[in-house]
Short mmCIF file of N, CA, C and O in Angstrom, two decimals:
data_model
loop_
_atom_site.label_atom_id
_atom_site.label_comp_id
_atom_site.label_asym_id
_atom_site.label_seq_id
_atom_site.Cartn_x
_atom_site.Cartn_y
_atom_site.Cartn_z
N ASP A 1020 61.90 153.31 79.69
CA ASP A 1020 62.49 152.68 81.05
C ASP A 1020 63.46 153.46 81.66
O ASP A 1020 64.21 154.04 81.13
N GLY A 1021 63.53 153.13 82.86
CA GLY A 1021 64.42 153.87 83.80
C GLY A 1021 63.48 155.04 84.25
O GLY A 1021 62.30 155.46 83.49
N VAL A 1022 63.83 155.63 85.45
CA VAL A 1022 63.63 157.02 86.19
C VAL A 1022 64.50 157.79 85.59
O VAL A 1022 65.57 158.20 86.16
N ASP A 1023 64.21 159.55 85.62
CA ASP A 1023 64.63 160.45 85.49
C ASP A 1023 64.74 161.16 86.57
O ASP A 1023 63.62 162.09 87.02
N PHE A 1024 65.68 161.28 87.30
CA PHE A 1024 65.73 162.30 88.36
C PHE A 1024 66.58 163.51 88.19
O PHE A 1024 66.92 164.41 89.10
N SER A 1025 66.62 163.85 86.72
CA SER A 1025 67.69 165.25 86.72
C SER A 1025 66.99 166.57 87.24
O SER A 1025 67.74 167.38 88.16
N GLN A 1026 65.46 166.60 86.98
CA GLN A 1026 64.74 167.72 88.16
C GLN A 1026 65.22 167.36 89.66
O GLN A 1026 64.69 168.58 90.15
N TYR A 1027 65.39 166.52 90.24
CA TYR A 1027 65.66 166.69 91.42
C TYR A 1027 67.32 167.05 92.23
O TYR A 1027 67.93 166.97 93.26
N ALA A 1028 68.27 167.00 90.89
CA ALA A 1028 69.73 167.15 90.98
C ALA A 1028 70.48 168.18 90.58
O ALA A 1028 69.99 168.62 88.82
N SER A 1029 71.68 168.75 91.01
CA SER A 1029 72.39 170.00 90.23
C SER A 1029 73.21 169.34 89.66
O SER A 1029 74.16 168.61 90.36
N SER A 1030 74.28 169.47 88.83
CA SER A 1030 75.65 169.16 88.88
C SER A 1030 75.97 170.15 87.42
O SER A 1030 75.76 171.25 86.87
N GLN A 1031 77.54 169.63 87.41
CA GLN A 1031 78.39 170.48 86.83
C GLN A 1031 78.46 170.51 85.41
O GLN A 1031 78.33 171.47 84.03
N ASP A 1032 77.67 169.57 84.93
CA ASP A 1032 77.47 168.90 83.17
C ASP A 1032 76.36 169.63 83.12
O ASP A 1032 76.46 170.18 82.02
N ALA A 1033 75.59 170.03 83.82
CA ALA A 1033 74.52 171.08 83.44
C ALA A 1033 74.57 172.48 83.53
O ALA A 1033 74.04 173.07 82.22
N VAL A 1034 75.73 172.83 84.21
CA VAL A 1034 76.09 174.47 83.74
C VAL A 1034 77.04 174.46 82.34
O VAL A 1034 76.77 175.33 82.04
N ASP A 1035 77.78 173.37 82.57
CA ASP A 1035 78.79 173.36 81.45
C ASP A 1035 77.63 173.59 80.11
O ASP A 1035 78.26 173.85 78.84
N ALA A 1036 76.86 172.46 79.94
CA ALA A 1036 75.95 172.12 78.80
C ALA A 1036 74.63 173.19 78.68
O ALA A 1036 74.30 173.26 77.40
N GLY A 1037 74.71 174.16 79.61
CA GLY A 1037 73.24 174.85 79.47
C GLY A 1037 71.70 174.10 79.70
O GLY A 1037 71.36 175.17 79.68
N ALA A 1038 71.88 172.91 79.93
CA ALA A 1038 70.63 172.35 80.55
C ALA A 1038 71.47 170.87 81.52
O ALA A 1038 72.09 170.29 81.22
N LYS A 1039 70.10 170.66 82.12
CA LYS A 1039 70.43 169.57 82.90
C LYS A 1039 70.57 168.51 81.83
O LYS A 1039 69.53 167.93 81.26
N PRO A 1040 71.48 167.31 82.04
CA PRO A 1040 71.19 166.37 81.60
C PRO A 1040 70.25 165.25 82.35
O PRO A 1040 70.09 165.46 82.75
N ALA A 1041 70.06 164.33 81.44
CA ALA A 1041 69.15 163.39 82.08
C ALA A 1041 69.97 162.68 82.72
O ALA A 1041 70.91 162.14 82.48
N LEU A 1042 69.25 162.25 83.92
CA LEU A 1042 70.54 161.11 84.74
C LEU A 1042 69.28 160.01 85.20
O LEU A 1042 68.38 160.14 85.85
N LEU A 1043 69.27 159.35 84.14
CA LEU A 1043 68.48 157.99 84.38
C LEU A 1043 68.72 157.12 85.12
O LEU A 1043 70.17 156.96 85.34
N TYR A 1044 68.18 156.71 86.45
CA TYR A 1044 68.21 155.49 87.10
C TYR A 1044 67.57 154.34 86.77
O TYR A 1044 66.28 154.39 86.44
N ASP A 1045 68.10 152.50 86.63
CA ASP A 1045 67.06 151.59 86.39
C ASP A 1045 67.01 150.81 88.35
O ASP A 1045 68.10 151.23 88.90
N ILE A 1046 65.76 150.24 88.25
CA ILE A 1046 65.43 149.93 89.83
C ILE A 1046 66.44 148.61 89.55
O ILE A 1046 66.32 147.60 88.40
N ILE A 1047 67.27 148.17 90.48
CA ILE A 1047 67.77 146.85 90.26
C ILE A 1047 67.40 146.03 91.72
O ILE A 1047 67.91 144.66 91.38
N SER A 1048 66.79 146.20 92.75
CA SER A 1048 66.22 145.52 93.93
C SER A 1048 65.11 146.32 94.43
O SER A 1048 64.80 147.80 94.70
N ILE A 1049 64.14 145.28 94.92
CA ILE A 1049 62.86 146.42 95.69
C ILE A 1049 63.11 145.08 96.66
O ILE A 1049 62.39 144.35 97.08
N VAL A 1050 62.96 145.89 98.31
CA VAL A 1050 62.77 145.11 99.30
C VAL A 1050 61.55 145.20 100.00
O VAL A 1050 60.74 146.50 99.63
N ASN A 1051 60.61 144.59 100.10
CA ASN A 1051 59.07 144.46 100.09
C ASN A 1051 58.60 144.08 102.05
O ASN A 1051 59.51 143.30 102.52
N HIS A 1052 57.84 144.61 102.33
CA HIS A 1052 57.27 144.51 103.85
C HIS A 1052 55.86 143.72 103.60
O HIS A 1052 55.12 144.61 103.08
N HIS A 1053 55.64 142.75 104.33
CA HIS A 1053 54.79 141.75 104.20
C HIS A 1053 54.02 141.62 105.72
O HIS A 1053 54.58 141.40 106.46
N GLY A 1054 52.97 142.64 105.98
CA GLY A 1054 52.41 142.70 107.03
C GLY A 1054 51.86 144.16 107.60
O GLY A 1054 51.94 145.40 106.61
N ARG A 1055 51.33 144.57 108.35
CA ARG A 1055 50.61 145.45 109.09
C ARG A 1055 51.61 146.72 109.21
O ARG A 1055 51.12 147.80 109.04
N ASP A 1056 52.77 146.91 109.74
CA ASP A 1056 53.70 147.66 110.17
C ASP A 1056 55.18 147.03 110.23
O ASP A 1056 55.42 145.85 110.40
N ALA A 1057 56.14 147.70 110.59
CA ALA A 1057 57.62 147.60 110.80
C ALA A 1057 57.85 146.56 111.50
O ALA A 1057 58.71 146.14 111.67
N PHE A 1058 56.95 146.35 112.75
CA PHE A 1058 57.37 145.70 114.01
C PHE A 1058 56.59 144.48 113.69
O PHE A 1058 56.96 143.53 114.52
N CYS A 1059 55.81 144.11 113.11
CA CYS A 1059 54.79 142.92 112.67
C CYS A 1059 54.95 142.52 111.09
O CYS A 1059 54.29 143.49 110.46
N GLY A 1060 55.36 141.55 110.79
CA GLY A 1060 55.60 140.80 109.50
C GLY A 1060 56.60 140.39 108.69
O GLY A 1060 57.31 139.95 109.77
N HIS A 1061 57.13 140.48 107.79
CA HIS A 1061 57.80 139.64 106.95
C HIS A 1061 58.47 140.58 105.80
O HIS A 1061 57.64 140.78 105.28
N TYR A 1062 59.68 140.46 105.34
CA TYR A 1062 60.60 141.09 104.62
C TYR A 1062 60.85 140.05 103.54
O TYR A 1062 61.31 139.37 103.74
N THR A 1063 60.75 140.36 102.40
CA THR A 1063 61.30 139.67 101.09
C THR A 1063 62.10 140.72 100.31
O THR A 1063 62.11 141.72 100.21
N ALA A 1064 62.62 140.17 99.23
CA ALA A 1064 63.38 141.20 98.18
C ALA A 1064 63.26 140.67 97.00
O ALA A 1064 62.91 139.02 96.90
N ASN A 1065 63.15 141.48 95.90
CA ASN A 1065 63.26 141.51 94.47
C ASN A 1065 64.32 141.83 93.83
O ASN A 1065 64.57 143.00 93.72
N CYS A 1066 65.15 141.27 93.45
CA CYS A 1066 66.60 141.59 93.04
C CYS A 1066 66.44 141.46 91.28
O CYS A 1066 66.55 140.29 91.00
N ARG A 1067 67.30 142.25 90.58
CA ARG A 1067 67.80 141.92 88.81
C ARG A 1067 68.77 141.33 89.42
O ARG A 1067 69.93 142.33 89.40
N HIS A 1068 68.91 140.51 88.37
CA HIS A 1068 71.04 140.06 88.63
C HIS A 1068 71.61 141.01 87.60
O HIS A 1068 71.09 140.97 86.37
N CYS A 1069 72.73 141.37 87.56
CA CYS A 1069 73.52 141.87 86.78
C CYS A 1069 73.99 141.17 85.45
O CYS A 1069 74.74 142.18 84.47
N VAL A 1070 74.03 140.06 85.38
CA VAL A 1070 74.62 139.14 84.21
C VAL A 1070 73.61 138.63 83.49
O VAL A 1070 73.30 139.31 82.31
N ASP A 1071 72.64 138.22 83.90
CA ASP A 1071 71.72 137.49 83.10
C ASP A 1071 69.99 138.39 82.90
O ASP A 1071 69.34 138.36 82.07
N GLY A 1072 70.12 139.65 83.74
CA GLY A 1072 68.91 140.36 83.60
C GLY A 1072 67.90 140.20 84.31
O GLY A 1072 66.55 140.77 83.76
N ARG A 1073 67.64 138.82 84.45
CA ARG A 1073 66.17 137.97 85.20
C ARG A 1073 65.98 138.77 86.43
O ARG A 1073 67.25 139.16 87.19
N TRP A 1074 64.76 138.92 87.21
CA TRP A 1074 64.44 139.11 88.51
C TRP A 1074 64.32 137.90 89.05
O TRP A 1074 63.92 137.03 88.89
N TYR A 1075 64.77 137.96 90.69
CA TYR A 1075 65.00 136.97 91.27
C TYR A 1075 64.34 137.48 92.61
O TYR A 1075 64.26 138.58 93.25
N SER A 1076 63.43 136.50 93.44
CA SER A 1076 62.52 136.82 94.92
C SER A 1076 63.65 136.18 95.63
O SER A 1076 64.01 134.77 95.43
N PHE A 1077 63.63 136.75 96.94
CA PHE A 1077 64.49 136.03 97.88
C PHE A 1077 63.74 136.11 99.01
O PHE A 1077 62.94 137.37 99.73
N ASN A 1078 63.25 134.94 99.70
CA ASN A 1078 62.28 134.94 100.74
C ASN A 1078 63.02 134.26 101.63
O ASN A 1078 62.92 132.64 101.57
N ASP A 1079 63.51 134.21 102.45
CA ASP A 1079 64.20 133.54 103.96
C ASP A 1079 64.95 132.37 102.74
O ASP A 1079 66.16 132.67 102.30
N ASP A 1080 64.88 131.39 102.95
CA ASP A 1080 65.86 130.30 102.55
C ASP A 1080 65.58 129.86 101.01
O ASP A 1080 65.82 128.90 100.21
N THR A 1081 64.46 130.56 100.19
CA THR A 1081 64.28 130.38 99.13
C THR A 1081 64.33 131.33 98.26
O THR A 1081 64.05 132.16 98.17
N VAL A 1082 64.90 130.90 96.83
CA VAL A 1082 65.33 132.03 95.88
C VAL A 1082 64.70 131.65 94.60
O VAL A 1082 64.84 130.34 94.43
N GLY A 1083 64.01 132.25 94.08
CA GLY A 1083 63.03 132.07 92.34
C GLY A 1083 63.06 133.04 91.63
O GLY A 1083 63.30 134.29 92.09
N VAL A 1084 63.10 132.55 90.46
CA VAL A 1084 62.81 133.65 89.25
C VAL A 1084 61.42 134.34 89.32
O VAL A 1084 60.05 133.48 89.72
N VAL A 1085 61.29 135.81 89.29
CA VAL A 1085 60.02 136.17 89.03
C VAL A 1085 59.67 137.00 87.97
O VAL A 1085 61.03 137.86 87.64
N GLU A 1086 58.48 136.95 87.49
CA GLU A 1086 58.26 137.43 86.15
C GLU A 1086 57.61 138.83 86.09
O GLU A 1086 56.55 138.66 87.16
N GLY A 1087 57.39 139.15 85.24
CA GLY A 1087 56.35 140.40 84.64
C GLY A 1087 55.71 141.15 86.34
O GLY A 1087 56.81 141.63 86.66
N GLU A 1088 54.38 141.06 86.12
CA GLU A 1088 54.21 142.00 87.35
C GLU A 1088 54.41 141.62 89.07
O GLU A 1088 54.09 142.14 89.79
N ASP A 1089 54.78 140.36 88.81
CA ASP A 1089 55.17 139.93 90.06
C ASP A 1089 56.36 140.39 90.89
O ASP A 1089 56.56 140.70 91.76
N VAL A 1090 57.26 141.28 89.96
CA VAL A 1090 58.22 141.92 90.51
C VAL A 1090 57.72 143.40 91.33
O VAL A 1090 58.54 143.57 92.31
N TRP A 1091 57.04 143.89 91.19
CA TRP A 1091 56.61 145.44 91.39
C TRP A 1091 55.50 144.81 92.16
O TRP A 1091 54.67 144.60 91.38
N LEU A 1092 55.41 145.13 93.69
CA LEU A 1092 54.44 145.18 94.60
C LEU A 1092 54.15 146.41 95.10
O LEU A 1092 54.70 146.83 96.02
N PRO A 1093 53.57 147.16 94.47
CA PRO A 1093 53.59 148.67 95.26
C PRO A 1093 52.99 148.93 96.44
O PRO A 1093 53.32 149.47 97.29
N GLU A 1094 52.13 148.25 96.87
CA GLU A 1094 51.33 148.09 98.34
C GLU A 1094 52.55 147.67 99.03
O GLU A 1094 52.43 147.76 100.47
N GLU A 1095 53.31 146.89 98.97
CA GLU A 1095 54.57 146.13 99.77
C GLU A 1095 55.82 146.66 100.26
O GLU A 1095 56.62 146.42 100.82
N ALA A 1096 56.04 147.28 98.51
CA ALA A 1096 57.53 148.34 98.06
C ALA A 1096 57.91 148.97 99.33
O ALA A 1096 57.30 149.58 99.85
N TYR A 1097 59.03 148.62 100.16
CA TYR A 1097 59.66 149.93 101.19
C TYR A 1097 60.75 150.17 101.16
O TYR A 1097 60.90 151.79 101.44
N ILE A 1098 61.76 149.42 99.97
CA ILE A 1098 62.97 150.21 99.69
C ILE A 1098 63.19 149.99 98.32
O ILE A 1098 63.19 149.02 97.63
N LEU A 1099 63.40 151.23 97.68
CA LEU A 1099 63.69 150.66 96.26
C LEU A 1099 65.59 151.12 96.05
O LEU A 1099 65.87 151.86 96.49
N CYS A 1100 66.08 150.18 95.31
CA CYS A 1100 67.39 150.60 94.96
C CYS A 1100 67.56 150.57 93.28
O CYS A 1100 67.44 149.88 92.46
N PHE A 1101 68.29 151.96 93.03
CA PHE A 1101 68.96 152.31 91.92
C PHE A 1101 69.94 152.16 91.53
O PHE A 1101 71.12 152.46 92.42
N VAL A 1102 70.43 152.13 90.38
CA VAL A 1102 71.70 152.66 89.86
C VAL A 1102 71.63 153.46 88.76
O VAL A 1102 70.77 152.90 87.75
N ARG A 1103 72.48 154.18 88.59
CA ARG A 1103 72.68 155.30 87.44
C ARG A 1103 72.89 154.24 86.38
O ARG A 1103 73.87 153.64 85.76
N ARG A 1104 72.19 154.71 84.81
CA ARG A 1104 71.96 154.07 83.84
C ARG A 1104 73.65 153.99 83.28
O ARG A 1104 74.37 153.01 82.50
N ASP A 1105 74.51 155.10 83.11
CA ASP A 1105 75.47 155.68 82.51
C ASP A 1105 76.77 155.19 83.46
O ASP A 1105 77.96 155.00 82.66
N VAL A 1106 76.69 154.62 84.35
CA VAL A 1106 77.74 153.78 85.33
C VAL A 1106 77.61 152.30 84.55
O VAL A 1106 77.18 151.89 84.32
N GLU A 1107 79.19 152.24 84.71
CA GLU A 1107 79.37 151.03 83.87
C GLU A 1107 79.18 149.75 84.68
O GLU A 1107 78.44 149.50 85.75
N LYS A 1108 78.72 148.44 83.85
CA LYS A 1108 77.88 147.38 84.40
C LYS A 1108 78.64 146.78 85.39
O LYS A 1108 80.11 146.49 85.32
N LEU A 1109 78.17 147.20 86.58
CA LEU A 1109 79.16 146.36 87.91
C LEU A 1109 78.51 145.06 88.25
O LEU A 1109 77.47 145.04 88.44
N CYS A 1110 79.35 143.75 88.60
CA CYS A 1110 78.88 142.84 89.48
C CYS A 1110 79.47 142.54 90.64
O CYS A 1110 80.71 142.85 90.82
N PHE A 1111 78.93 142.77 91.23
CA PHE A 1111 79.22 142.19 92.99
C PHE A 1111 79.50 140.56 93.25
O PHE A 1111 78.45 140.07 93.13
#
């Protein structure tokens, strides 16, 4: 799992090692837009909790656990937020 962005980045590590290292990122949140355009519709977010690892859906004043395929809504995904995998686990 994870997305490898190494082909899109340059790094001193790659020069030192003679090859590009994997730059693995994990998706930690997805902002979704429900509606026909940015001026009309509704925004929600699915976010992965940094402690329990579960996904949660945020919809106005409602928050709930999201399971499996309900996390990723490709037709409604508007903004994806990533964290680099080798960065120490942070909780804000």
